Coordinates of C-alpha atoms and ligand atoms in Angstrom, one line a residue:
X1 CA -100.4 62.4 -35.1
X2 CA -99.3 62.7 -31.5
X3 CA -99.0 60.3 -28.6
X4 CA -98.2 60.2 -24.9
X5 CA -98.5 57.8 -22.0
X6 CA -101.3 58.2 -19.5
X7 CA -100.4 55.9 -16.5
X8 CA -100.2 52.5 -18.2
X9 CA -101.9 53.4 -21.5
X10 CA -100.5 54.8 -24.6
X11 CA -102.8 57.5 -25.9
X12 CA -102.5 58.1 -29.7
X13 CA -104.4 61.0 -31.3
X14 CA -104.8 61.1 -35.0
X15 CA -106.5 59.5 -38.0
X16 CA -107.0 55.9 -37.1
X17 CA -105.7 54.6 -40.4
X18 CA -102.4 56.5 -39.9
X19 CA -101.8 55.6 -36.3
X20 CA -100.0 52.3 -36.9
X21 CA -102.8 50.3 -35.4
X22 CA -102.6 47.7 -38.3
X23 CA -98.9 47.3 -37.8
X24 CA -99.2 47.0 -34.0
X25 CA -101.9 44.3 -34.5
X26 CA -99.7 42.5 -36.9
X27 CA -96.6 42.7 -34.7
X28 CA -98.3 41.7 -31.5
X29 CA -101.6 39.9 -32.2
X30 CA -101.3 38.3 -35.6
X31 CA -101.8 34.8 -34.1
X32 CA -104.3 35.9 -31.5
X33 CA -108.1 36.1 -31.5
X34 CA -109.7 39.5 -31.5
X35 CA -113.1 40.6 -30.4
X36 CA -114.6 44.0 -31.1
X37 CA -117.1 45.1 -28.4
X38 CA -119.8 47.5 -29.8
X39 CA -123.3 48.8 -29.0
X40 CA -126.0 48.9 -31.6
X41 CA -125.0 52.5 -32.6
X42 CA -121.3 51.9 -33.0
X43 CA -122.1 48.6 -34.8
X44 CA -123.9 50.5 -37.4
X45 CA -121.9 53.8 -37.7
X46 CA -118.3 53.0 -36.6
X47 CA -117.6 49.3 -37.1
X48 CA -117.6 49.4 -40.9
X49 CA -114.8 52.0 -40.8
X50 CA -112.7 49.7 -38.5
X51 CA -113.3 46.5 -40.4
X52 CA -112.8 48.1 -43.9
X53 CA -109.7 50.2 -43.2
X54 CA -107.7 48.4 -40.5
X55 CA -105.9 45.3 -41.6
X56 CA -105.9 42.5 -39.1
X57 CA -109.5 42.8 -38.0
X58 CA -111.2 40.9 -40.9
X59 CA -111.8 37.9 -38.8
X60 CA -112.5 39.6 -35.5
X61 CA -115.5 38.3 -33.5
X62 CA -118.1 41.0 -32.9
X63 CA -120.0 41.3 -29.6
X64 CA -122.8 43.7 -29.7
X65 CA -124.9 44.9 -26.8
X66 CA -127.9 47.3 -26.9
X67 CA -127.1 50.9 -26.6
X68 CA -128.2 52.9 -23.6
X69 CA -127.0 53.3 -20.0
X70 CA -129.8 51.0 -18.7
X71 CA -127.7 48.2 -20.2
X72 CA -124.6 48.9 -18.2
X73 CA -125.5 45.9 -16.0
X74 CA -123.9 42.8 -14.5
X75 CA -126.4 40.6 -16.5
X76 CA -125.1 42.0 -19.8
X77 CA -121.5 41.6 -18.5
X78 CA -122.3 38.0 -17.7
X79 CA -123.6 37.3 -21.2
X80 CA -120.4 38.8 -22.7
X81 CA -118.2 36.6 -20.5
X82 CA -120.2 33.6 -21.7
X83 CA -119.6 34.6 -25.3
X84 CA -115.9 35.0 -24.7
X85 CA -115.9 31.6 -23.1
X86 CA -117.8 30.0 -26.1
X87 CA -115.3 31.6 -28.5
X88 CA -112.5 30.2 -26.3
X89 CA -110.8 33.5 -25.8
X90 CA -107.7 33.4 -23.6
X91 CA -106.2 36.2 -21.6
X92 CA -103.5 36.9 -24.3
X93 CA -106.2 37.5 -27.0
X94 CA -107.3 41.1 -27.6
X95 CA -110.5 42.8 -26.5
X96 CA -111.3 46.0 -28.5
X97 CA -113.8 48.5 -27.2
X98 CA -115.3 50.6 -30.0
X99 CA -117.8 53.1 -28.6
X100 CA -118.7 55.8 -26.2
X101 CA -118.4 56.1 -22.4
X102 CA -120.6 53.1 -21.7
X103 CA -118.7 50.7 -24.0
X104 CA -115.3 51.9 -22.6
X105 CA -116.4 51.7 -19.0
X106 CA -118.1 48.4 -19.4
X107 CA -115.7 46.8 -21.9
X108 CA -112.8 47.8 -19.6
X109 CA -114.6 46.1 -16.7
X110 CA -115.4 43.0 -18.6
X111 CA -111.9 42.5 -20.1
X112 CA -110.2 43.2 -16.7
X113 CA -112.1 40.4 -15.0
X114 CA -112.2 37.8 -17.7
X115 CA -109.6 35.1 -16.8
X116 CA -108.1 37.8 -14.4
X117 CA -107.6 40.3 -17.2
X118 CA -107.2 40.1 -20.9
X119 CA -105.5 42.6 -23.2
X120 CA -107.6 45.5 -24.1
X121 CA -107.6 48.6 -26.2
X122 CA -110.1 51.5 -26.5
X123 CA -111.2 53.3 -29.6
X124 CA -113.5 55.9 -28.1
X125 CA -116.1 57.2 -30.6
X126 CA -118.0 59.9 -28.6
X127 CA -116.7 63.2 -27.3
X128 CA -117.4 62.2 -23.8
X129 CA -115.3 59.0 -24.1
X130 CA -112.5 60.9 -25.8
X131 CA -112.1 63.6 -23.2
X132 CA -113.1 61.6 -20.1
X133 CA -114.1 57.9 -20.0
X134 CA -111.1 56.5 -22.0
X135 CA -108.5 58.3 -19.9
X136 CA -107.5 57.3 -16.4
X137 CA -108.3 53.6 -16.0
X138 CA -111.7 53.8 -14.3
X139 CA -114.0 51.0 -15.4
X140 CA -117.4 50.1 -14.1
X141 CA -121.0 49.2 -14.4
X142 CA -124.1 50.4 -12.6
X143 CA -125.9 48.5 -9.8
X144 CA -129.6 49.4 -9.9
X145 CA -129.7 53.2 -9.6
X146 CA -126.2 53.5 -8.3
X147 CA -123.9 54.7 -11.1
X148 CA -120.5 53.0 -11.6
X149 CA -121.1 51.2 -8.3
X150 CA -119.1 48.2 -9.3
X151 CA -115.7 48.7 -11.0
X152 CA -112.0 48.4 -10.9
X153 CA -109.1 50.5 -12.0
X154 CA -107.7 48.8 -15.1
X155 CA -105.7 50.3 -18.0
X156 CA -106.1 49.6 -21.7
X157 CA -102.8 49.1 -23.5
X158 CA -103.7 51.7 -26.1
X159 CA -106.3 54.4 -26.5
X160 CA -106.8 55.6 -30.1
X161 CA -108.5 59.0 -30.4
X162 CA -109.7 59.9 -33.9
X163 CA -112.0 62.9 -33.9
X164 CA -113.4 62.0 -37.3
X165 CA -115.6 59.6 -35.3
X166 CA -117.4 62.7 -33.9
X167 CA -118.9 63.1 -37.4
X168 CA -120.9 59.9 -36.8
X169 CA -122.6 61.4 -33.7
X170 CA -125.9 63.2 -33.3
X171 CA -125.7 66.7 -31.8
X172 CA -127.1 65.3 -28.5
X173 CA -124.0 63.2 -28.0
X174 CA -121.6 66.1 -28.8
X175 CA -123.5 68.1 -26.1
X176 CA -123.0 65.3 -23.6
X177 CA -119.3 65.5 -24.0
X178 CA -119.4 69.3 -23.8
X179 CA -120.6 69.0 -20.2
X180 CA -117.3 67.1 -19.3
X181 CA -115.3 69.7 -21.3
X182 CA -116.9 72.5 -19.3
X183 CA -116.2 70.6 -16.1
X184 CA -112.5 70.2 -16.9
X185 CA -112.1 73.9 -17.6
X186 CA -114.1 74.9 -14.5
X187 CA -112.0 72.9 -12.1
X188 CA -108.6 73.6 -13.7
X189 CA -108.3 76.3 -16.4
X190 CA -110.0 79.7 -16.3
X191 CA -108.7 80.7 -19.8
X192 CA -110.0 77.6 -21.4
X193 CA -113.4 78.1 -19.7
X194 CA -113.5 81.7 -21.2
X195 CA -112.9 80.2 -24.6
X196 CA -115.6 77.5 -24.1
X197 CA -118.3 79.8 -22.6
X198 CA -118.1 82.1 -25.7
X199 CA -118.5 79.2 -28.1
X200 CA -121.7 78.0 -29.6
X201 CA -121.3 74.2 -29.6
X202 CA -124.7 73.7 -31.2
X203 CA -123.8 75.4 -34.4
X204 CA -120.0 74.9 -34.8
X205 CA -117.4 72.1 -34.9
X206 CA -115.3 71.9 -31.8
X207 CA -111.7 72.6 -32.6
X208 CA -109.4 69.6 -32.2
X209 CA -107.0 71.6 -30.0
X210 CA -109.8 72.1 -27.5
X211 CA -110.6 68.4 -27.4
X212 CA -106.9 67.8 -26.8
X213 CA -106.7 70.5 -24.2
X214 CA -109.6 68.9 -22.3
X215 CA -108.2 65.5 -22.4
X216 CA -104.8 66.9 -21.3
X217 CA -106.4 68.5 -18.3
X218 CA -107.8 65.1 -17.4
X219 CA -104.5 63.4 -18.2
X220 CA -102.6 65.7 -15.9
X221 CA -105.0 65.3 -13.0
X222 CA -105.1 61.5 -13.1
X223 CA -101.4 61.2 -13.5
X224 CA -101.0 63.2 -10.3
X225 CA -103.5 61.0 -8.4
X226 CA -104.3 57.7 -10.2
X227 CA -106.4 56.1 -7.5
X228 CA -108.3 59.2 -6.5
X229 CA -107.0 59.6 -3.0
X230 CA -107.0 63.4 -3.4
X231 CA -106.7 65.6 -6.4
X232 CA -108.5 63.4 -8.9
X233 CA -111.7 64.1 -6.9
X234 CA -111.6 67.5 -8.8
X235 CA -113.1 65.5 -11.7
X236 CA -116.1 64.7 -9.7
X237 CA -117.4 68.3 -9.9
X238 CA -121.0 68.2 -11.0
X239 CA -121.1 64.4 -10.5
X240 CA -122.4 64.0 -7.0
X241 CA -125.7 65.6 -8.0
X242 CA -125.4 64.5 -11.6
X243 CA -125.1 60.9 -10.8
X244 CA -128.0 61.1 -8.3
X245 CA -130.3 62.7 -10.9
X246 CA -129.2 60.1 -13.5
X247 CA -129.8 57.3 -11.0
X248 CA -133.3 58.3 -10.0
X249 CA -134.3 58.6 -13.7
X250 CA -132.5 55.4 -14.9
X251 CA -134.9 52.8 -16.2
X252 CA -137.8 55.3 -16.2
X253 CA -139.3 56.6 -19.4
X254 CA -137.6 59.9 -18.7
X255 CA -134.0 58.6 -18.3
X256 CA -131.4 61.3 -18.8
X257 CA -128.0 61.2 -20.7
X258 CA -124.9 61.3 -18.5
X259 CA -123.7 64.6 -19.9
X260 CA -127.1 66.3 -19.5
X261 CA -127.3 65.0 -15.9
X262 CA -123.7 66.4 -15.3
X263 CA -124.8 69.8 -16.7
X264 CA -127.6 69.9 -14.0
X265 CA -125.0 68.8 -11.5
X266 CA -122.6 71.5 -12.5
X267 CA -125.4 74.1 -12.0
X268 CA -126.4 72.8 -8.6
X269 CA -122.8 72.4 -7.3
X270 CA -121.9 75.9 -8.6
X271 CA -124.9 77.1 -6.7
X272 CA -123.6 75.4 -3.5
X273 CA -120.2 77.1 -4.2
X274 CA -122.1 80.4 -4.4
X275 CA -124.1 79.8 -1.3
X276 CA -120.9 79.1 0.6
X277 CA -119.3 82.3 -0.9
X278 CA -116.7 80.4 -2.8
X279 CA -118.0 81.9 -6.1
X280 CA -119.1 85.5 -6.6
X281 CA -122.5 86.1 -8.0
X282 CA -120.9 87.2 -11.3
X283 CA -119.0 83.9 -11.5
X284 CA -122.1 81.9 -10.8
X285 CA -124.1 83.8 -13.4
X286 CA -121.4 83.1 -16.0
X287 CA -121.7 79.4 -15.3
X288 CA -125.5 79.5 -15.3
X289 CA -125.4 81.3 -18.6
X290 CA -123.1 78.8 -20.3
X291 CA -125.2 75.8 -19.0
X292 CA -128.6 77.2 -19.9
X293 CA -127.5 78.3 -23.4
X294 CA -126.4 74.8 -24.4
X295 CA -128.4 72.3 -22.4
X296 CA -132.1 71.8 -22.3
X297 CA -132.5 71.7 -18.6
X298 CA -135.4 69.8 -17.1
X299 CA -137.7 71.2 -14.4
X300 CA -138.2 68.9 -11.5
X301 CA -140.6 68.9 -8.6
X302 CA -140.1 68.7 -4.8
X303 CA -140.9 65.0 -4.8
X304 CA -138.1 64.3 -7.3
X305 CA -135.6 66.5 -5.3
X306 CA -136.4 64.7 -2.1
X307 CA -135.3 61.4 -3.7
X308 CA -131.7 62.6 -4.5
X309 CA -130.1 62.5 -1.0
X310 CA -130.8 58.7 -0.8
X311 CA -128.6 58.2 -3.8
X312 CA -126.1 60.8 -2.8
X313 CA -125.5 58.7 0.4
X314 CA -123.9 56.1 -1.9
X315 CA -121.5 58.7 -3.5
X316 CA -118.0 57.2 -3.7
X317 CA -116.5 60.4 -2.1
X318 CA -118.7 60.1 1.0
X319 CA -116.9 59.7 4.3
X320 CA -117.9 60.0 8.0
X321 CA -121.6 60.1 7.1
X322 CA -121.2 63.6 5.6
X323 CA -121.9 65.0 2.2
X324 CA -118.5 65.9 0.6
X325 CA -118.5 67.8 -2.6
X326 CA -115.9 69.0 -5.1
X327 CA -116.8 72.7 -5.4
X328 CA -115.4 75.8 -7.1
X329 CA -113.4 78.5 -5.4
X330 CA -113.4 80.6 -8.5
X331 CA -113.6 79.8 -12.2
X332 CA -110.8 77.4 -13.1
X333 CA -110.2 76.5 -9.5
X334 CA -111.7 73.3 -8.0
X335 CA -111.7 72.4 -4.3
X336 CA -112.1 68.8 -3.1
X337 CA -113.6 67.3 0.0
X338 CA -115.8 70.3 1.0
X339 CA -118.2 69.2 3.8
X340 CA -121.6 70.6 3.0
X341 CA -124.7 70.6 5.3
X342 CA -127.8 68.9 3.9
X343 CA -129.7 72.2 4.3
X344 CA -127.3 74.0 1.9
X345 CA -127.6 71.1 -0.6
X346 CA -131.4 71.5 -0.4
X347 CA -131.3 75.2 -0.9
X348 CA -129.0 74.8 -4.0
X349 CA -131.3 72.1 -5.4
X350 CA -134.0 74.7 -5.7
X351 CA -132.4 75.8 -9.0
X352 CA -133.8 72.7 -10.5
X353 CA -137.5 73.6 -9.7
Ligands
LIG1 N1 -114.6 60.7 -14.6 C1 -113.9 61.0 -13.5 C2 -112.6 60.3 -13.3 O1 -112.1 59.7 -14.2 O2 -112.0 60.5 -12.3

């Protein structure tokens, strides 16, 4: 077991039953109410592990929401706040998020606003949540097609990372998290990228030390810039385009997982980096190869591509009416706040046709 502090959260990595969670609950929350926030997947596959093996959660209330990004809405938040109110939760009771990125983002948002903020812990169960969503205090929900448009920075007291939960995931979910792992390596660690690009994630189990490496890259970046005034924007690589794709498809019958959308975004934003001569053609080809070998990329048409700029205008990095991207100036080296002409963005988007 290992642990460290990320901003205001203690992050504990290890088997959940051996992390001292029961003792901590007993020492600090024995007399308090607890609620476990799950979606329909984690209700079925993860909640039994928690209830059966962690003392102190036998009487916890369970709040379940439907799984799927289309449910990351204010309406669902409102229904959770109503349930907390009916159960007479106070701000000193405990809100436990058990799930992937959506549950951590949304549960963090819900708990941070309820009665001006109640105690919260995260138990991330997806690779994406372990290496990304649970670290760094970003919480949020979507507003229509705009991803994480409403949110606050708020820090859980504890984040418990137990990679055994990855065994409950379908391969599609592992691949979603892989996109964020590739992103971390591309913006910050060339050697780690070399290891990842030569790995076949579809047929192998990801080593624990790579998961730790990835979350430590995120940890180090957010510690240096908690509120994203500068360096943290590195973590947005692949997301300006990725969020726009996800947003256009949200609520359609062809909606796209976040990780897969980010994979498309990485490809397009690597292409922008290449068009601006920040990447060599060999570097771009390495990235293209690692994306296409793992992700089943979709082909889009001109009509779809023409819809993306409208959503990109709401990108949280946007300033002075200009498109600003995090790009690569080499593998392992991200560069923030690069102003890019719309024509270059359009040229790069052609890789999606
Ligand atoms: N997921 C990007 C960040 O936390 O900054």
